[in-house]
């Protein structure tokens, strides 16, 4: 058998003829692919687009909750947690005498002989 | 609407499942047949085709249309087949028990069928890359340049693979070919 005949034999044997088995196999694969698909891998090239498309509109209930928390924190900070509510209008006395003991210079214990 | 492979891939990249299923319907039959030719096993061919299409879905956002989609998909399928062939233990042709004695057939049609059956068995015996080159050339009708792109090698390397593959086939089919000449 010469090269030309061998080429013809190869082409004849390997030419694609869709068989019934191939069609059934393809149908099974397509059926398996009809289920839920896995998550796609994200490309870094898409990152700017994702950031630009981001919806920055505030969520108003969360904004209200944040404002309430801020107001409560402000009130607690102004009033102080160590004072009862019925004495909030009483004048606030600072313990200045205690600060004096901190900054008061110690007396000399005696002159050097 | 543009329903070319590239247009569908652009939609798949945005997570469009109907576009992916259209792409699968278009290419899965050919990919199953190609994988079966390379692997010689129908069940493995189905697994390979499914895995290839899932890779298409997962990697679609990263896909860049540098080559034709069909060429890229063929490359994915061939690489999966070669990986699978590396992992599969070698089975000798005698152990497969599929070869029928050529002398038992009668008539030209039966002889031709028998010759093709022997040729198919001999192709299964080829090293994986030689077999891939021959299948892509004669089954898919690809040029040497396209086969080189799919196999990730040079055109001259493909030519070498084809020459060696054919030499091995001639050697394996020596008696049968001599009878015909």
mmCIF file with all atom_site columns, C-alpha atoms in Angstrom, chain A residues 1-3 6-7 9-16 19 22 25-26 28-30 32-35 37-43 45-46, chain B residues 12 15 17 20-21 24-25 29 32-33 36-37 46-47 50 53 57-59 61-62 115 119 123 134 138-140 166 169-170 177 181:
data_model
loop_
_atom_site.group_PDB
_atom_site.id
_atom_site.type_symbol
_atom_site.label_atom_id
_atom_site.label_alt_id
_atom_site.label_comp_id
_atom_site.label_asym_id
_atom_site.label_entity_id
_atom_site.label_seq_id
_atom_site.pdbx_PDB_ins_code
_atom_site.Cartn_x
_atom_site.Cartn_y
_atom_site.Cartn_z
_atom_site.occupancy
_atom_site.B_iso_or_equiv
_atom_site.pdbx_formal_charge
_atom_site.auth_seq_id
_atom_site.auth_comp_id
_atom_site.auth_asym_id
_atom_site.auth_atom_id
_atom_site.pdbx_PDB_model_num
ATOM 1  C CA . UNK A 1 1   ? 0.000   0.000  0.000  1.00 0.00 ? 1   UNK A CA 1
ATOM 2  C CA . UNK A 1 2   ? 1.514   3.321  -1.059 1.00 0.00 ? 2   UNK A CA 1
ATOM 3  C CA . UNK A 1 3   ? 1.325   6.597  0.846  1.00 0.00 ? 3   UNK A CA 1
ATOM 4  C CA . UNK A 1 6   ? -2.680  4.872  3.235  1.00 0.00 ? 6   UNK A CA 1
ATOM 5  C CA . UNK A 1 7   ? -3.844  8.508  3.458  1.00 0.00 ? 7   UNK A CA 1
ATOM 6  C CA . UNK A 1 9   ? -7.511  4.683  4.413  1.00 0.00 ? 9   UNK A CA 1
ATOM 7  C CA . UNK A 1 10  ? -6.794  7.055  7.299  1.00 0.00 ? 10  UNK A CA 1
ATOM 8  C CA . UNK A 1 11  ? -9.291  9.637  6.072  1.00 0.00 ? 11  UNK A CA 1
ATOM 9  C CA . UNK A 1 12  ? -11.941 6.981  5.542  1.00 0.00 ? 12  UNK A CA 1
ATOM 10 C CA . UNK A 1 13  ? -11.458 5.423  8.943  1.00 0.00 ? 13  UNK A CA 1
ATOM 11 C CA . UNK A 1 14  ? -11.267 8.663  10.873 1.00 0.00 ? 14  UNK A CA 1
ATOM 12 C CA . UNK A 1 15  ? -13.872 10.759 9.087  1.00 0.00 ? 15  UNK A CA 1
ATOM 13 C CA . UNK A 1 16  ? -16.388 12.020 11.552 1.00 0.00 ? 16  UNK A CA 1
ATOM 14 C CA . UNK A 1 19  ? -23.179 8.034  15.522 1.00 0.00 ? 19  UNK A CA 1
ATOM 15 C CA . UNK A 1 22  ? -22.339 10.033 20.223 1.00 0.00 ? 22  UNK A CA 1
ATOM 16 C CA . UNK A 1 25  ? -23.660 10.706 25.017 1.00 0.00 ? 25  UNK A CA 1
ATOM 17 C CA . UNK A 1 26  ? -24.021 14.380 24.076 1.00 0.00 ? 26  UNK A CA 1
ATOM 18 C CA . UNK A 1 28  ? -26.473 12.944 28.673 1.00 0.00 ? 28  UNK A CA 1
ATOM 19 C CA . UNK A 1 29  ? -23.770 15.616 28.995 1.00 0.00 ? 29  UNK A CA 1
ATOM 20 C CA . UNK A 1 30  ? -26.259 18.382 28.157 1.00 0.00 ? 30  UNK A CA 1
ATOM 21 C CA . UNK A 1 32  ? -25.935 17.071 33.387 1.00 0.00 ? 32  UNK A CA 1
ATOM 22 C CA . UNK A 1 33  ? -25.080 20.645 32.412 1.00 0.00 ? 33  UNK A CA 1
ATOM 23 C CA . UNK A 1 34  ? -28.719 21.691 32.819 1.00 0.00 ? 34  UNK A CA 1
ATOM 24 C CA . UNK A 1 35  ? -28.344 21.639 36.611 1.00 0.00 ? 35  UNK A CA 1
ATOM 25 C CA . UNK A 1 37  ? -23.779 25.863 37.500 1.00 0.00 ? 37  UNK A CA 1
ATOM 26 C CA . UNK A 1 38  ? -20.772 26.575 39.734 1.00 0.00 ? 38  UNK A CA 1
ATOM 27 C CA . UNK A 1 39  ? -19.654 30.063 40.590 1.00 0.00 ? 39  UNK A CA 1
ATOM 28 C CA . UNK A 1 40  ? -17.680 31.837 37.892 1.00 0.00 ? 40  UNK A CA 1
ATOM 29 C CA . UNK A 1 41  ? -14.117 32.975 38.501 1.00 0.00 ? 41  UNK A CA 1
ATOM 30 C CA . UNK A 1 42  ? -13.935 36.741 38.668 1.00 0.00 ? 42  UNK A CA 1
ATOM 31 C CA . UNK A 1 43  ? -11.496 38.594 36.477 1.00 0.00 ? 43  UNK A CA 1
ATOM 32 C CA . UNK A 1 45  ? -10.136 43.363 34.728 1.00 0.00 ? 45  UNK A CA 1
ATOM 33 C CA . UNK A 1 46  ? -13.772 43.626 35.805 1.00 0.00 ? 46  UNK A CA 1
ATOM 34 C CA . UNK B 2 12  ? -21.501 33.923 29.283 1.00 0.00 ? 12  UNK B CA 1
ATOM 35 C CA . UNK B 2 15  ? -23.141 35.118 33.839 1.00 0.00 ? 15  UNK B CA 1
ATOM 36 C CA . UNK B 2 17  ? -26.814 30.865 31.657 1.00 0.00 ? 17  UNK B CA 1
ATOM 37 C CA . UNK B 2 20  ? -23.952 29.061 28.022 1.00 0.00 ? 20  UNK B CA 1
ATOM 38 C CA . UNK B 2 21  ? -26.522 26.361 27.320 1.00 0.00 ? 21  UNK B CA 1
ATOM 39 C CA . UNK B 2 24  ? -23.075 23.788 24.988 1.00 0.00 ? 24  UNK B CA 1
ATOM 40 C CA . UNK B 2 25  ? -25.776 22.544 22.596 1.00 0.00 ? 25  UNK B CA 1
ATOM 41 C CA . UNK B 2 29  ? -21.685 16.651 20.390 1.00 0.00 ? 29  UNK B CA 1
ATOM 42 C CA . UNK B 2 32  ? -17.809 14.169 22.949 1.00 0.00 ? 32  UNK B CA 1
ATOM 43 C CA . UNK B 2 33  ? -16.907 12.580 19.600 1.00 0.00 ? 33  UNK B CA 1
ATOM 44 C CA . UNK B 2 36  ? -14.039 9.451  22.393 1.00 0.00 ? 36  UNK B CA 1
ATOM 45 C CA . UNK B 2 37  ? -11.640 9.285  19.434 1.00 0.00 ? 37  UNK B CA 1
ATOM 46 C CA . UNK B 2 46  ? -18.603 12.252 28.466 1.00 0.00 ? 46  UNK B CA 1
ATOM 47 C CA . UNK B 2 47  ? -16.752 13.242 31.632 1.00 0.00 ? 47  UNK B CA 1
ATOM 48 C CA . UNK B 2 50  ? -18.698 17.952 30.722 1.00 0.00 ? 50  UNK B CA 1
ATOM 49 C CA . UNK B 2 53  ? -17.862 22.945 29.314 1.00 0.00 ? 53  UNK B CA 1
ATOM 50 C CA . UNK B 2 57  ? -18.419 28.566 32.286 1.00 0.00 ? 57  UNK B CA 1
ATOM 51 C CA . UNK B 2 58  ? -16.032 29.143 35.194 1.00 0.00 ? 58  UNK B CA 1
ATOM 52 C CA . UNK B 2 59  ? -13.316 30.853 33.173 1.00 0.00 ? 59  UNK B CA 1
ATOM 53 C CA . UNK B 2 61  ? -15.016 36.170 32.661 1.00 0.00 ? 61  UNK B CA 1
ATOM 54 C CA . UNK B 2 62  ? -11.275 35.755 32.061 1.00 0.00 ? 62  UNK B CA 1
ATOM 55 C CA . UNK B 2 115 ? -9.248  -2.965 8.185  1.00 0.00 ? 115 UNK B CA 1
ATOM 56 C CA . UNK B 2 119 ? -6.678  0.807  12.181 1.00 0.00 ? 119 UNK B CA 1
ATOM 57 C CA . UNK B 2 123 ? -4.561  4.352  16.683 1.00 0.00 ? 123 UNK B CA 1
ATOM 58 C CA . UNK B 2 134 ? -3.774  12.339 13.891 1.00 0.00 ? 134 UNK B CA 1
ATOM 59 C CA . UNK B 2 138 ? -8.124  13.581 10.004 1.00 0.00 ? 138 UNK B CA 1
ATOM 60 C CA . UNK B 2 139 ? -11.257 13.768 12.154 1.00 0.00 ? 139 UNK B CA 1
ATOM 61 C CA . UNK B 2 140 ? -11.503 17.496 12.798 1.00 0.00 ? 140 UNK B CA 1
ATOM 62 C CA . UNK B 2 166 ? 1.806   7.211  10.547 1.00 0.00 ? 166 UNK B CA 1
ATOM 63 C CA . UNK B 2 169 ? 0.442   2.802  12.285 1.00 0.00 ? 169 UNK B CA 1
ATOM 64 C CA . UNK B 2 170 ? 2.097   1.289  9.222  1.00 0.00 ? 170 UNK B CA 1
ATOM 65 C CA . UNK B 2 177 ? -1.389  -3.375 4.485  1.00 0.00 ? 177 UNK B CA 1
ATOM 66 C CA . UNK B 2 181 ? -0.897  -4.087 -1.928 1.00 0.00 ? 181 UNK B CA 1
#
